[in-house]
XYZ file of C-alpha atoms in Angstrom:
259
model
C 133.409 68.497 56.764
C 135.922 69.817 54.077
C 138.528 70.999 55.996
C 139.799 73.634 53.950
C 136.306 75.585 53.600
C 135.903 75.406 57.606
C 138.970 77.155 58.215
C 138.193 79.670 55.630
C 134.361 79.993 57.003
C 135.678 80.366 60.252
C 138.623 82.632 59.410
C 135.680 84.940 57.746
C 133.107 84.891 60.156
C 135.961 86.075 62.873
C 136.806 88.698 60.453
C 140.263 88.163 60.736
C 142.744 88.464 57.230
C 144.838 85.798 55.892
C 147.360 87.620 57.004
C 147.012 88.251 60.310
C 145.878 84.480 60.861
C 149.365 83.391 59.236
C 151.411 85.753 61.407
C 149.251 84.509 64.698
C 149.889 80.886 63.934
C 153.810 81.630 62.618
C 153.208 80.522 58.716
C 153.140 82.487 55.912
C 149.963 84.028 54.162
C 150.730 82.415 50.896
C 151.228 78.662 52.853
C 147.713 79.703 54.412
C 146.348 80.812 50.900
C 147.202 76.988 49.726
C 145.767 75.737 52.774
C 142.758 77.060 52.793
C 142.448 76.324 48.769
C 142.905 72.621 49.460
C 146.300 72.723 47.369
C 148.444 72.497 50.654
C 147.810 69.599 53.525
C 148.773 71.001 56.795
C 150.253 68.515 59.501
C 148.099 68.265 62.388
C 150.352 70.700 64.718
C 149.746 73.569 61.952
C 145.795 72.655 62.195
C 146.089 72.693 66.050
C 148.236 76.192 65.601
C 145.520 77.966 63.377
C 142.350 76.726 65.754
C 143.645 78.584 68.448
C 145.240 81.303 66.761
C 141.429 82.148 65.893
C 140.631 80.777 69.486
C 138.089 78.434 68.718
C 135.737 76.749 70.885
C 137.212 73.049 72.018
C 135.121 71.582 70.174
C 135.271 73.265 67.002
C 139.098 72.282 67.400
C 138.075 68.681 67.297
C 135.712 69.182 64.707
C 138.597 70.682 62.780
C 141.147 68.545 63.390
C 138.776 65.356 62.707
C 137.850 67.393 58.768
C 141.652 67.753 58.711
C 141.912 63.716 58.922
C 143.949 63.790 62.830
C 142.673 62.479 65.974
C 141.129 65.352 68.235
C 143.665 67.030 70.626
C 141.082 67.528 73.548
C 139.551 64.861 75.685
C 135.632 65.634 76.194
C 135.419 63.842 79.674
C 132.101 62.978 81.465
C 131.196 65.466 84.241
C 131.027 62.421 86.862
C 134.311 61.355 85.597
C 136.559 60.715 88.386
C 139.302 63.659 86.502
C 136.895 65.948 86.470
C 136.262 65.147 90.458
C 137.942 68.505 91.730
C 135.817 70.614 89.184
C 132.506 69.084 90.907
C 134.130 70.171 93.909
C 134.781 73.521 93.034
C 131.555 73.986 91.260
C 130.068 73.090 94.710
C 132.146 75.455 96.313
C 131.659 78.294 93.916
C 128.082 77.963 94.150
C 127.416 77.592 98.206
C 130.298 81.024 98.327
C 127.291 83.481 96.299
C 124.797 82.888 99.167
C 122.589 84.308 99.774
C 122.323 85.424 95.794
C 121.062 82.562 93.132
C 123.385 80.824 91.175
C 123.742 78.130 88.517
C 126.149 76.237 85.730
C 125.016 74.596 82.848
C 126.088 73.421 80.019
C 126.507 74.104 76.377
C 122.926 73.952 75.765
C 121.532 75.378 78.937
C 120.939 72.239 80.487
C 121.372 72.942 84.378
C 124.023 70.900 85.866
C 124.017 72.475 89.547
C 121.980 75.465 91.276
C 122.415 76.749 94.757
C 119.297 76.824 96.988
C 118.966 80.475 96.243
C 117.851 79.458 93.364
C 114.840 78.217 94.561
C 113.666 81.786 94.831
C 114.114 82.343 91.280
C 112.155 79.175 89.642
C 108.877 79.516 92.867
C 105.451 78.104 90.808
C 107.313 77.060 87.684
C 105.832 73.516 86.419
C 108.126 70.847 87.718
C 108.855 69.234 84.484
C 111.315 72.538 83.593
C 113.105 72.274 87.134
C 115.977 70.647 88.185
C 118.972 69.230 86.535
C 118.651 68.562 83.009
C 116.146 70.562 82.588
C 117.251 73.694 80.251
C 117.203 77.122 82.070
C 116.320 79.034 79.156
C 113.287 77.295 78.310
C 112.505 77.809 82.113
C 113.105 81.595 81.783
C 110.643 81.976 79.025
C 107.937 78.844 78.324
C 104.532 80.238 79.574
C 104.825 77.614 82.118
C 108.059 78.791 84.125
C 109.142 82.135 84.978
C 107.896 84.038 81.843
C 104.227 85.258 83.923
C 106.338 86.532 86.621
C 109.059 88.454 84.513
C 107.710 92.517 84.208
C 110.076 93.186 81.552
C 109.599 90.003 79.581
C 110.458 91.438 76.111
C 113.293 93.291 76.982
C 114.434 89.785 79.112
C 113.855 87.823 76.208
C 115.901 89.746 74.028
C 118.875 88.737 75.960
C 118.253 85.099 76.269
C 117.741 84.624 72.484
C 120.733 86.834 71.546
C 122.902 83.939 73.250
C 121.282 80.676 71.596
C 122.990 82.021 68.014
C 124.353 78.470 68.041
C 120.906 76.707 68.994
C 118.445 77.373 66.174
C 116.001 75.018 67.162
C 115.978 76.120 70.792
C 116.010 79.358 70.060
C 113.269 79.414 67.275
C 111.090 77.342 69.917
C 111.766 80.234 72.508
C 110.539 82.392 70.233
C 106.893 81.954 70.061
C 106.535 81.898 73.410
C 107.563 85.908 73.805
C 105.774 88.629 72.606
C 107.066 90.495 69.445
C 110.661 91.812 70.026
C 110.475 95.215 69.077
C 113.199 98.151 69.950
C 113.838 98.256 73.299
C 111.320 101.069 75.305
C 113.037 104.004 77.579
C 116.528 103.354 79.258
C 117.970 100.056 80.081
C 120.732 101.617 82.181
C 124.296 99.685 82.865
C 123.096 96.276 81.960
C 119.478 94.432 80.997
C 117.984 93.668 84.698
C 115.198 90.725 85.683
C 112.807 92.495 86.929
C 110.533 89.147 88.586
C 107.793 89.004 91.012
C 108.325 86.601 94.281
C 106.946 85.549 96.849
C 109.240 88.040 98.869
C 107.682 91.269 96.540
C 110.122 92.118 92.881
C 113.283 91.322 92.671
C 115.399 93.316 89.843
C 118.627 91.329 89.230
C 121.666 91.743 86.868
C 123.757 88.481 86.103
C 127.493 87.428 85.332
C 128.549 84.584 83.206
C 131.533 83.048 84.042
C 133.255 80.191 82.566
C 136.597 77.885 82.569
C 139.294 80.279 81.102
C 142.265 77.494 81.057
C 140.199 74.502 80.753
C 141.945 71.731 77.866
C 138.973 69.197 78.482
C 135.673 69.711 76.446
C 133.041 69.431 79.274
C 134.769 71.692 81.591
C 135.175 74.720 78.818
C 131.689 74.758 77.927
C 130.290 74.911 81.341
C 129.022 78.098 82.012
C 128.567 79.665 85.857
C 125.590 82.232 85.735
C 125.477 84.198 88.704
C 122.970 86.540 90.020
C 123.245 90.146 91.609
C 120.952 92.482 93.093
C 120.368 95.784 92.059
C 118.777 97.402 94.904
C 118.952 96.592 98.309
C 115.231 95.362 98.881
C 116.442 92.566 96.404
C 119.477 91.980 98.353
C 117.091 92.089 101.818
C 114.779 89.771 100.026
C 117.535 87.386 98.923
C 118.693 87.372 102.517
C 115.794 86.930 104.309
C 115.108 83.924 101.717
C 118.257 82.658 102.453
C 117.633 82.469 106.290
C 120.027 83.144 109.283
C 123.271 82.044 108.309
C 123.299 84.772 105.209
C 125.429 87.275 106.838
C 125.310 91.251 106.554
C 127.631 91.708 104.595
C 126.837 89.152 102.242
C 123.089 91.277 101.998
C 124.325 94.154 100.880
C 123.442 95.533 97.191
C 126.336 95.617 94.853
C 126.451 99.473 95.418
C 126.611 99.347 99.213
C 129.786 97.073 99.134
């Protein structure tokens, strides 16, 4: 990687001048000008100041400082490393705390690291071989073979998926020609693009949050992603709660709205 076109691809792509770059990371523009023109080395504190002045990714920092010819500044730990062991635990805990409504993390790619067993709900009569962990969830949500018969509003649902694998072109060009032809979206999404999936407890419409590791200094950790799902209406939250069984309390059954 040439280091000095990376920053300057990077820079660009952000949309984000010379100038204000320079002021963020506490340089001049015309030091940053010879930087990114490969007449200027930077030491590796500048290069660590101007990845997260354009608050890269981790691992583009690495990937940065590596072109730039330093060590990378962020350990990229296993996820059964023993550091990592109060993450697991809190992953656990997030995930058994949204009962009675499905949730999951995964990883950079998709790959599912942990679901709670409200998820079960979600992936009912998909094949086997796309369920479980590490198995990707967004090749469950739309092979013909997962969740893609059950999903009523399959094109609008797709849309969304594929607008988040801009990073995984393969994945994402596979995905593709399993969903019918993406045109403009029909009528009035409202607030936010639902699921709308038949179940074995009648349709449930669901919205979802994506939450992820806002301090994390440790590769793994900042690309995990918690996806959590929400009903809409309150049959979905009945449904999710009668799926759930008896220790799903009342409160916890309630539809966003009747909070």
């Amino acid at each position: 990687m040439d280091f000095p076109r990376a920053l300057r691809e990077r820079r660009t792509r952000l949309h984000v001048s010379q100038l204000d770059l320079a002021l963020r990371a506490g340089t001049t523009q015309r030091h940053l000008s010879f930087i990114e023109s490969g007449r200027s080395v930077p030491g590796r504190n500048m290069v660590v100041r101007l990845t997260e002045s354009l608050e890269l990714p981790l691992r583009e920092r690495n990937e940065l400082l590596l072109a730039a010819g330093y060590a990378p500044a962020y350990p990229e730990s296993a996820l059964d490393d023993p550091v990592l062991a109060p993450v697991r635990k809190a992953i656990d805990h997030i995930l058994r705390g949204h009962l009675p409504y499905p949730a999951l993390v995964v990883d950079r790619r998709g790959d599912l690291i942990a679901a709670n067993t409200a998820f079960d709900l979600i992936t009912e009569g998909a094949a086997p071989e796309l369920v479980g962990p590490g198995t990707n969830v967004y090749r469950l949500a739309l092979h013909p073979d997962g969740l893609a018969p059950r999903i009523r509003n399959l094109a609008e649902w797709a849309r969304h998926v594929l607008a988040r694998l801009g990073h995984l072109r393969e994945l994402r060009d596979e995905l593709s020609g399993y969903v019918p032809e993406l045109g403009p979206s029909a009528g009035q999404l409202g607030f936010a693009v639902p699921l709308r999936l038949r179940s074995s407890r009648g349709e449930l419409r669901l919205m979802t949050t994506v939450t992820s590791f806002a301090t994390a200094v440790d590769v793994t950790l900042a690309e995990l992603k918690l996806e959590a799902f929400l009903p809409t209406d309150q049959p979905t939250a009945d449904a999710l709660r009668a799926a759930a069984g008896p220790g799903a309390s009342a409160a916890d059954g309630q539809a966003p709205g009747n909070m």
